[in-house]
Every structure is written in C-alpha cells, then in structure tokens.
Tab-separated table of C-alpha atoms in Angstrom:
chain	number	residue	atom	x	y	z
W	1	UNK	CA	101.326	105.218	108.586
W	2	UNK	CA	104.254	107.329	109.960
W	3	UNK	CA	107.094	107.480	107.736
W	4	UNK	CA	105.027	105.911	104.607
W	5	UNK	CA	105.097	107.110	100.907
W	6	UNK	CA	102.300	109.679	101.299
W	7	UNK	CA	100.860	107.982	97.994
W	8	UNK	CA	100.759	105.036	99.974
W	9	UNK	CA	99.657	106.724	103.100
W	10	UNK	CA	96.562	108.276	100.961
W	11	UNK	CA	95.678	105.464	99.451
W	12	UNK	CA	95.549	103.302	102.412
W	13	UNK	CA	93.149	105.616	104.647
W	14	UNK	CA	90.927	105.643	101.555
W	15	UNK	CA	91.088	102.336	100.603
W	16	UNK	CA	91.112	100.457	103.871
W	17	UNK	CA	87.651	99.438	104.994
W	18	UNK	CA	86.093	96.841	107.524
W	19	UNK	CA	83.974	94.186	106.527
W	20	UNK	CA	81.351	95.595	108.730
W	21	UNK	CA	80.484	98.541	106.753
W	22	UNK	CA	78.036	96.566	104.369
W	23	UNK	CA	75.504	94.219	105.606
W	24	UNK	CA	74.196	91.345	103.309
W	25	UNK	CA	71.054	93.188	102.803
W	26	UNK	CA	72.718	96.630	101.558
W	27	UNK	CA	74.710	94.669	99.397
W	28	UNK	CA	71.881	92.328	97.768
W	29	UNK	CA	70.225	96.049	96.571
W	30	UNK	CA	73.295	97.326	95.658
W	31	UNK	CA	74.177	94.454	93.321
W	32	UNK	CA	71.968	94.815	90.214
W	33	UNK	CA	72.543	92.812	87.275
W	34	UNK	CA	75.777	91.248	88.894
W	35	UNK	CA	76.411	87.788	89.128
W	36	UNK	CA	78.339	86.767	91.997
W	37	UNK	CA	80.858	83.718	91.852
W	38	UNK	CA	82.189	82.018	95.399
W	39	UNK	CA	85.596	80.258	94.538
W	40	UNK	CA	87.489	77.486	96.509
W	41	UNK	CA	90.463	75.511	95.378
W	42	UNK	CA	90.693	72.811	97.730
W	43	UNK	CA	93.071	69.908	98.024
W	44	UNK	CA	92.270	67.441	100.990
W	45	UNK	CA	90.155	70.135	102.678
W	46	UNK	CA	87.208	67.464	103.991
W	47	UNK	CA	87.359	68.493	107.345
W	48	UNK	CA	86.399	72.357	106.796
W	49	UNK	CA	84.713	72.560	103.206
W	50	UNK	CA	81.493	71.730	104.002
W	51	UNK	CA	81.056	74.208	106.649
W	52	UNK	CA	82.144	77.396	104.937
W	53	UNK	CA	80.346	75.632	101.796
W	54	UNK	CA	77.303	75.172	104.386
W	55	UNK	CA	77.667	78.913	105.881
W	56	UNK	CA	77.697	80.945	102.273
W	57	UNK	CA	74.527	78.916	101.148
W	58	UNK	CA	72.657	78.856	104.094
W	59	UNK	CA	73.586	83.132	104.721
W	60	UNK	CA	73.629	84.246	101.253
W	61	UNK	CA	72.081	82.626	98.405
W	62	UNK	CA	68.572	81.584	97.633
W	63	UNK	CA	66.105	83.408	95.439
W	64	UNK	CA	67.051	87.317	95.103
W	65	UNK	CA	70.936	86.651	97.443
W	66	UNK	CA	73.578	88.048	96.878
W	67	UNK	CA	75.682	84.746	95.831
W	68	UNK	CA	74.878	83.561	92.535
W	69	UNK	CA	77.388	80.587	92.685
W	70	UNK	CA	79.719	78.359	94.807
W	71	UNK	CA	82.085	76.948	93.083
W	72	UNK	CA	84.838	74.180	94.176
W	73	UNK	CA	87.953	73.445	92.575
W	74	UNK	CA	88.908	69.723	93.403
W	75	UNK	CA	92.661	70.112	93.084
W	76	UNK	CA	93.375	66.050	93.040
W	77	UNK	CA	92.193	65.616	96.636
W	78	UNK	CA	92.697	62.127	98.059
W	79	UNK	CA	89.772	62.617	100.457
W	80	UNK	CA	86.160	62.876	100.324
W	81	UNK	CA	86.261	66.924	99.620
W	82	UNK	CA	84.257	66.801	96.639
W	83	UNK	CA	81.965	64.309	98.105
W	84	UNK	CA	81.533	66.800	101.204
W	85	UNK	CA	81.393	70.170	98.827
W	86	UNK	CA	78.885	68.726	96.859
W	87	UNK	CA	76.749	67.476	99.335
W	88	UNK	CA	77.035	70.781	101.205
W	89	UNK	CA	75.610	72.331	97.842
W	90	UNK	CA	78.655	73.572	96.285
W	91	UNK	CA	79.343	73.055	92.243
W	92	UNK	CA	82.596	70.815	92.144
W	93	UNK	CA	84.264	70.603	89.050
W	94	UNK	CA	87.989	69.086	88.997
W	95	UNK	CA	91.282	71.293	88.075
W	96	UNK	CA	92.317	68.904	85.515
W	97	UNK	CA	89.172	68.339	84.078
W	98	UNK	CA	88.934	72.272	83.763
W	99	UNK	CA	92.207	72.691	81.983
W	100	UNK	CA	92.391	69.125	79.710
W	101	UNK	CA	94.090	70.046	76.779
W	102	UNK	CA	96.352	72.449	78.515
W	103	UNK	CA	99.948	71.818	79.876
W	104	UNK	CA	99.871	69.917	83.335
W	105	UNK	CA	100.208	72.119	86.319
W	106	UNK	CA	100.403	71.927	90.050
W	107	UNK	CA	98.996	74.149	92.929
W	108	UNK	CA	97.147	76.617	94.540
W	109	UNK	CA	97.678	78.957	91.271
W	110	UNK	CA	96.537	76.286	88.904
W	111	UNK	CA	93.560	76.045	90.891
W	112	UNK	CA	92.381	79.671	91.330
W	113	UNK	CA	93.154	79.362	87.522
W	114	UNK	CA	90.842	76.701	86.836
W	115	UNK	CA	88.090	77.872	89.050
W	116	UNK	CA	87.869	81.396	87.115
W	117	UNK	CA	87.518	79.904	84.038
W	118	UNK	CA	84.811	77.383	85.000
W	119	UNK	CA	83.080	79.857	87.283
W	120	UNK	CA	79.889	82.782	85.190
W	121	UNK	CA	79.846	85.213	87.740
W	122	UNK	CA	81.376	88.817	86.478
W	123	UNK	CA	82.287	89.340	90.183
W	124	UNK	CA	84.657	86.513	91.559
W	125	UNK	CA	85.199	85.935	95.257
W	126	UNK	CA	88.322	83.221	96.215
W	127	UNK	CA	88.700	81.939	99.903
W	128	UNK	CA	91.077	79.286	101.313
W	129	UNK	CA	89.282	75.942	101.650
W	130	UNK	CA	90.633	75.344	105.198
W	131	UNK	CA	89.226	78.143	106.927
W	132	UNK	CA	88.070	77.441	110.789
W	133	UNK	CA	85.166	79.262	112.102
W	134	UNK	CA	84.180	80.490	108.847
W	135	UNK	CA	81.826	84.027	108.857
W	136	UNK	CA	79.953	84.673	105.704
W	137	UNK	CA	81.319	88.290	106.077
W	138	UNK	CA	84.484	87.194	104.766
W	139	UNK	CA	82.709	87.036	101.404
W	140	UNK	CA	80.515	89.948	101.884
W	141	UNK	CA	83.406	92.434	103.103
W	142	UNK	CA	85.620	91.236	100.052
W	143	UNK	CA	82.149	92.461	97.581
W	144	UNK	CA	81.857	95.674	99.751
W	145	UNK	CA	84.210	97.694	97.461
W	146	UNK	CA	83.381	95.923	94.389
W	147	UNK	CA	79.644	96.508	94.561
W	148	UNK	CA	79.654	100.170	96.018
W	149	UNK	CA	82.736	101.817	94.058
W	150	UNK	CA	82.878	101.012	90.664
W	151	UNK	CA	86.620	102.266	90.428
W	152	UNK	CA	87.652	99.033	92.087
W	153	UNK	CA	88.646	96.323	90.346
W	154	UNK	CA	90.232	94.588	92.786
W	155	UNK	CA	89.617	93.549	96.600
W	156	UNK	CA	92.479	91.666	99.001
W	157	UNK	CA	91.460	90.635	102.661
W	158	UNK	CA	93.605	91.002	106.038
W	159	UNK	CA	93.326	89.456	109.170
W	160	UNK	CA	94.019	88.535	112.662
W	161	UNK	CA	96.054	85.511	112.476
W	162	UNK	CA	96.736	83.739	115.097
W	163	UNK	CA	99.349	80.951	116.178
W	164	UNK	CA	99.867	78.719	119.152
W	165	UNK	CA	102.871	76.782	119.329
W	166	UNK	CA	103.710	74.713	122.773
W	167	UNK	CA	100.694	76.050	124.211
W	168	UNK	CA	101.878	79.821	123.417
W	169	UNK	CA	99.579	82.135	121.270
W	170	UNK	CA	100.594	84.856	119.382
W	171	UNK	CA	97.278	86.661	118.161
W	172	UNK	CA	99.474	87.805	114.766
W	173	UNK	CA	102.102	85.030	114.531
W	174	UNK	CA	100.368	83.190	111.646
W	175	UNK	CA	101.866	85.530	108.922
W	176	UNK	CA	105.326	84.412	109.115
W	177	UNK	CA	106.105	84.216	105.119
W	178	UNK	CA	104.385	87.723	105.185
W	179	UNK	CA	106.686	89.182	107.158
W	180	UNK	CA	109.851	87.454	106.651
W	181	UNK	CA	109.621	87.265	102.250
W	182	UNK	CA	106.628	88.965	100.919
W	183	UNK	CA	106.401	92.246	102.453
W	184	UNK	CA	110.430	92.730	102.218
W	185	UNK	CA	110.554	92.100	98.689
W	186	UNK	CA	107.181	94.035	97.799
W	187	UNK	CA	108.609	97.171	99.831
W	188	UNK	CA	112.145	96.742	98.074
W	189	UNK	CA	110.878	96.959	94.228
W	190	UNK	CA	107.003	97.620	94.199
W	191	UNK	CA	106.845	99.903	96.894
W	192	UNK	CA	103.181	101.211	95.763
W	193	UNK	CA	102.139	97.474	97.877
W	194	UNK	CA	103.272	98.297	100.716
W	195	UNK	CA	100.212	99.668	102.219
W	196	UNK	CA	98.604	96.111	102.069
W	197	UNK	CA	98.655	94.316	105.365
W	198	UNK	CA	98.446	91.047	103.824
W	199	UNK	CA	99.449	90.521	100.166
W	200	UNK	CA	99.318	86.801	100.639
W	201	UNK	CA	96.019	86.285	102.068
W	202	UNK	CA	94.089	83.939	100.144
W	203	UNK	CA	90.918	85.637	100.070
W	204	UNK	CA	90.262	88.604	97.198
W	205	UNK	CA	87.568	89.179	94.868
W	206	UNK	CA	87.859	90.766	91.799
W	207	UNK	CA	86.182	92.140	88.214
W	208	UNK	CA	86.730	89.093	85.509
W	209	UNK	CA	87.062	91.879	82.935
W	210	UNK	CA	90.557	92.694	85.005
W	211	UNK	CA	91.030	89.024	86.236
W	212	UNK	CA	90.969	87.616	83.136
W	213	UNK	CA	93.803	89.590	81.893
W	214	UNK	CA	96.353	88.649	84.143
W	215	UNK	CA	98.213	85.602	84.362
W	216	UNK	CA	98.226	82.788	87.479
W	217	UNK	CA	101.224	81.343	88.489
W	218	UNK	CA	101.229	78.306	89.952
W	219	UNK	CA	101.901	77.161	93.319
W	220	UNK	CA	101.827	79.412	96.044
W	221	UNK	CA	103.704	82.451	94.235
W	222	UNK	CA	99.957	83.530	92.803
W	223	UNK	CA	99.204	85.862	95.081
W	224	UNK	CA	102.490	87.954	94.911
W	225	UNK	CA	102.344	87.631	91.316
W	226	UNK	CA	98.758	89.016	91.138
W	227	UNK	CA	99.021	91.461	93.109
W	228	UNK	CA	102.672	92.926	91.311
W	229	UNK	CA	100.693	92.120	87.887
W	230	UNK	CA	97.480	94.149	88.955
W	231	UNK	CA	99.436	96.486	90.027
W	232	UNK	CA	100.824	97.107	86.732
W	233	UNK	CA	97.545	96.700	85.030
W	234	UNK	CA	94.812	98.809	86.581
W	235	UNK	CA	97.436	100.988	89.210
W	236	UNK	CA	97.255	101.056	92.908
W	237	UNK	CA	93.530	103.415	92.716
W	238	UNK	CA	91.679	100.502	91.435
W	239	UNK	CA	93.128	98.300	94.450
W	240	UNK	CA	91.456	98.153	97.887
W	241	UNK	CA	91.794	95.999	101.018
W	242	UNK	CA	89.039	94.903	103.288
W	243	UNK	CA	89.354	93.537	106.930
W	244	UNK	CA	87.822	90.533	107.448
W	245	UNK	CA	88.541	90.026	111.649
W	246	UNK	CA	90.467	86.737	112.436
W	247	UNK	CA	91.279	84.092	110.229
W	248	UNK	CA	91.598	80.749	111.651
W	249	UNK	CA	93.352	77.525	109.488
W	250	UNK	CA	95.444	75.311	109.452
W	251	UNK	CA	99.271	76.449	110.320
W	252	UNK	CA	101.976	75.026	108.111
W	253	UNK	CA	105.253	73.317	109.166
W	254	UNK	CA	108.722	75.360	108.586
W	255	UNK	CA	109.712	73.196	106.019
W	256	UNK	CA	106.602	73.859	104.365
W	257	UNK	CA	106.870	77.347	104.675
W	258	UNK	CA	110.166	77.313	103.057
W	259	UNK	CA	109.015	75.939	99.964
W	260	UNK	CA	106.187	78.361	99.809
W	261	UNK	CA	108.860	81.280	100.095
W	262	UNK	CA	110.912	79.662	97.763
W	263	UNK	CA	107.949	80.075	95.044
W	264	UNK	CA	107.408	83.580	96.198
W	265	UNK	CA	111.230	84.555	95.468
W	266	UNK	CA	110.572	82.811	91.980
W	267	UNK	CA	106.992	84.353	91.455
W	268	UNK	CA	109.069	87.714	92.431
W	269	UNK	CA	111.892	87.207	90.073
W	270	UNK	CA	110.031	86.870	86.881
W	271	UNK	CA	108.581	89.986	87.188
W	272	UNK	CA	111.474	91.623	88.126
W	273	UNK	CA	112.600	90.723	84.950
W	274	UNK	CA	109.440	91.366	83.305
W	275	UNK	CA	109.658	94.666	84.263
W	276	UNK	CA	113.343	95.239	83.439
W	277	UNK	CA	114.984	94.643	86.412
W	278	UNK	CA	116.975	91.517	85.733
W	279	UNK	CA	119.297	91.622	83.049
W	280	UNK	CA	120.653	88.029	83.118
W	281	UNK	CA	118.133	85.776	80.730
W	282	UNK	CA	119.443	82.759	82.680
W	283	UNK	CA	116.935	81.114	84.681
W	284	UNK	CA	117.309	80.765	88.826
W	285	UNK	CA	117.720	77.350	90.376
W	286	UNK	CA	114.383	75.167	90.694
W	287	UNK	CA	115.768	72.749	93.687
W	288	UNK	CA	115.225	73.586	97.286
W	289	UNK	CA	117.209	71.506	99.689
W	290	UNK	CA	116.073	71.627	103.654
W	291	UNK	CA	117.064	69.268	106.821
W	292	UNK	CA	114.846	67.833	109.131
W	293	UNK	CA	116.243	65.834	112.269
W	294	UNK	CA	117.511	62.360	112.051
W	295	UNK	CA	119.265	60.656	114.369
W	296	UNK	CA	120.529	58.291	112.058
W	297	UNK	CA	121.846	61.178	109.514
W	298	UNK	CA	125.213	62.955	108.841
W	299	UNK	CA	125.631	65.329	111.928
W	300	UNK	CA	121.537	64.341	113.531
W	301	UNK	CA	120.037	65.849	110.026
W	302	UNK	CA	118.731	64.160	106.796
W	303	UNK	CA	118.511	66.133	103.546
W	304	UNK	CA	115.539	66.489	101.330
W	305	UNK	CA	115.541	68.153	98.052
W	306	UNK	CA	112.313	68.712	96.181
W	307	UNK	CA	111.596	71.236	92.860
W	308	UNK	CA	109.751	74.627	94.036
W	309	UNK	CA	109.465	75.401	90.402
W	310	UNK	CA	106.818	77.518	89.201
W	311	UNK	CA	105.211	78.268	85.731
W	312	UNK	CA	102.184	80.172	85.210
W	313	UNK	CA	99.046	80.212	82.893
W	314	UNK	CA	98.580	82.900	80.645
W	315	UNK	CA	95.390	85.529	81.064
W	316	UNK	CA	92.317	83.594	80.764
W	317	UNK	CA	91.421	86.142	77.985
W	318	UNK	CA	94.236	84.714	75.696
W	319	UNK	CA	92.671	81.800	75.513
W	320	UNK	CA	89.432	80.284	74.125
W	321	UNK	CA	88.055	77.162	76.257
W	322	UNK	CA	85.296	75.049	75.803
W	323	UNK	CA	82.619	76.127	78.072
W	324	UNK	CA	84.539	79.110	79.316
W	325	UNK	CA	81.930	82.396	80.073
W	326	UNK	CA	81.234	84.260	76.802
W	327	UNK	CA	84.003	81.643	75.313
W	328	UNK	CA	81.683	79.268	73.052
C-alpha cells in the first residue's frame, strides 16, 4: 500500500486474510460454545434466496456444524421470498413484526436491525439476499477471524465484482458507489478506513456484545455508518477484512445508485457532526431530484423527486424487546 498511513499499511497486511485459510472443519473445532447466527434481509429476493438458503444448510449445519441458525428478514417482500426461505429451511420472521411497537422504518438498515435482534447466536453473520452463485465460504471466511482471534470484533468482506453493460465486462466495475462516494468521503475524515477494499459490502459478521452497541441506520447508509461507528467504538485493531472471491448480484440502475449515495452522504453527515465536525445544527435537505429520458418532457427529460431520508435505530442494547436474546 505505497503511499498509505503506515497505521493503515500495518493494519491491513495483518488484518487482510482470504477466505481460504479456514476450512469448515477447522472452524467447527475451533468454535466451542459459540452459537452461530446466518442473517439475510431480503426484499423481493425469490429468485436467489433459496439457493444460498439451500447452500449454508446443506454445507454447514446439521448436528455438531458450524451454523447454529439461518435467519431471514422478510423486509415487506411482494413475492414468494418467505415462502421460498422457509421452504429452503431458513427461520423467516418479518421486519415489522420484529420491531412492532417501535417507530416505522424503511430499508436495508431496518432490516439488518431487525434480524439482530430476532436472531440467538453470539456470533452474527449478514449476507445480501441476492447473491448469484452463492459459496458457503462466504460465511465461513467472514467467521475465520472471529473464531480464531479473539481480538476481533468485527469482520467486513471484499470481492471481485463484476459488471457487464452492452455486452462489455469489467471484472471490478460493480463497485461504482464505492469508488465514486464511500471511499472519498471515508479517506477525507476517517482516514483509519481506508485500508478496507469494500466498506459497503453487504456481507460482515460480528460479536453481538459489540453489535449491539451500535446504532443501524436505515436505508442503505448502514454500512458506512457501522463501519465509522465501530470504528469509534472498538478502534481499527478489533476490525478485519476477509476476501471472499467474486460476488455476483444483481447490478442497480444509475438512478438507483444515486439515491443510495445520497443516503451515504446523509449516513456520513451525522457523524460528522457527531463527532464535532459540523457546527451548523440545521439539518441537510431530504429530497433528491434525478431525470430520466422522456421524449415528451421539458428539453427530452422528466423529473422525479423522491425523499432519501434516513433515521436510524438506536443500539439494540438500549432497548429491551420482547423475545430479544437475554432480553426477557
């Protein structure tokens, strides 16, 4: 890492590992009295949920695995997800039935939230839900760290990931928000994070003791908010990445991406003034306007406006919920 923060430089060629340096089997004998919670928040995922649901059952549980749970988080799906999840041998529970009683919420975020708090492992693993040619050692190379080094607290996966647009592939192209938001404004004012390859990959695993005392924003700021708050929490030693080979999903339009970013920037500002950045207690804009073509439109273009808002839940730890782990 030529030219890198030599703290970051050291911590990356320690803390940078390959999912192929554990095998199931090592793992299973390493993880004594652990119990091991699979996570997916999944919103219209039918088409891939019951194979990666299929893959971690079939390759890792069963009497004496290493997975002690899978756990769905039907985020108001429209499709037959749950159905398929279930079926596939997953525990479904719903993100609104999780967090009845608590202020409505949207998103990914809300989600992730939801599953921790209805998932009893002490070791929680999240993956996207609309992963393509799922491996199994996506969740074993995210427990690697956890199980082996008891200084981690937290695990984030990277990736290949590619794109293909008009029949051209780019084997990295797939990280565009990455590049273009997250990684500028991580480098700018958290510098410590900017040895992670991909701070916005959907699939980490962490300790609850140190997940449950941070809090989830929702939408798709979560992950830069986790990672700034964990930061802050247990400091850049406890924090490891793992790579997990290619990832394969579902590619977003632009438009979509913009609103994404636009959470991001949000998820980003609060903690800049959190942390004492930000002087100003007035609040940024919540209304992103984009154009998409239309012929019929002023000058081919038609605006849309829609609220990339975000709010957040407090640490799961604040709070006492019904049927919550070691929560009554």
């Amino acid at each position: 890492m030529q030219g890198t923060d030599p703290v970051v430089a050291d911590w990356a060629a320690r803390r940078t590992r390959h999912a192929a340096a554990w095998t199931p089997t090592e793992l299973t004998a390493a993880k004594a009295d652990h119990v091991i919670s699979v996570v997916l928040p999944a919103r219209d995922e039918e088409a891939t949920i019951g194979a990666i649901v299929g893959a971690i059952g079939r390759d890792l549980t069963g009497p004496g695995g290493l997975v002690d749970e899978i756990l769905v988080v039907d985020s108001r799906s429209t499709d037959a997800t749950a159905r398929i999840a279930a079926a596939a041998g997953a525990r479904v529970v719903r993100q609104d039935e999780v967090t009845r009683g608590l202020t409505p919420m949207d998103g990914k975020g809300d989600a992730m939230w939801a599953g921790l708090a209805a998932s009893r492992g002490d070791l929680v693993v999240f993956l996207d839900a609309d992963l393509r040619a799922f491996s199994s050692r996506f969740v074993t190379g995210l427990l690697g760290p956890l199980l082996t080094d008891p200084s981690v607290a937290f695990v984030k996966g990277f990736y290949h990931r590619p794109l293909t647009i008009e029949g051209h592939a780019d084997p990295d192209g797939g990280g565009r928000v990455t590049e273009l938001v997250a990684r500028p404004l991580l480098n700018l004012f958290w510098p410590r994070l900017a040895g992670f390859i991909q701070p916005l990959s959907g699939e980490c695993a962490g300790r609850r003791e140190v997940l449950s005392r941070v809090p989830f924003v929702s939408g798709y700021g979560v992950e830069t908010a986790m990672m700034i708050d964990l930061l802050e929490l247990v400091g850049l030693e406890a924090l490891a990445q793992v790579d997990l080979g290619e990832r394969r999903h579902r590619n977003q339009s632009n438009q979509a991406l913009g609103r994404m970013s636009a959470q991001i920037v949000l998820a980003a500002w609060s903690r800049l003034r959190r942390q004492g950045w930000v002087s100003t207690d007035a609040e940024p804009g919540r209304l992103l306007t984009q154009f998409v073509r239309d012929a019929d439109g002023p000058a081919g273009r038609e605006a849309q406006t829609v609220d990339v808002g975000v709010t957040e839940r407090p640490p799961l730890a604040s709070l006492l919920l019904p049927g919550a782990p070691g929560r009554g």
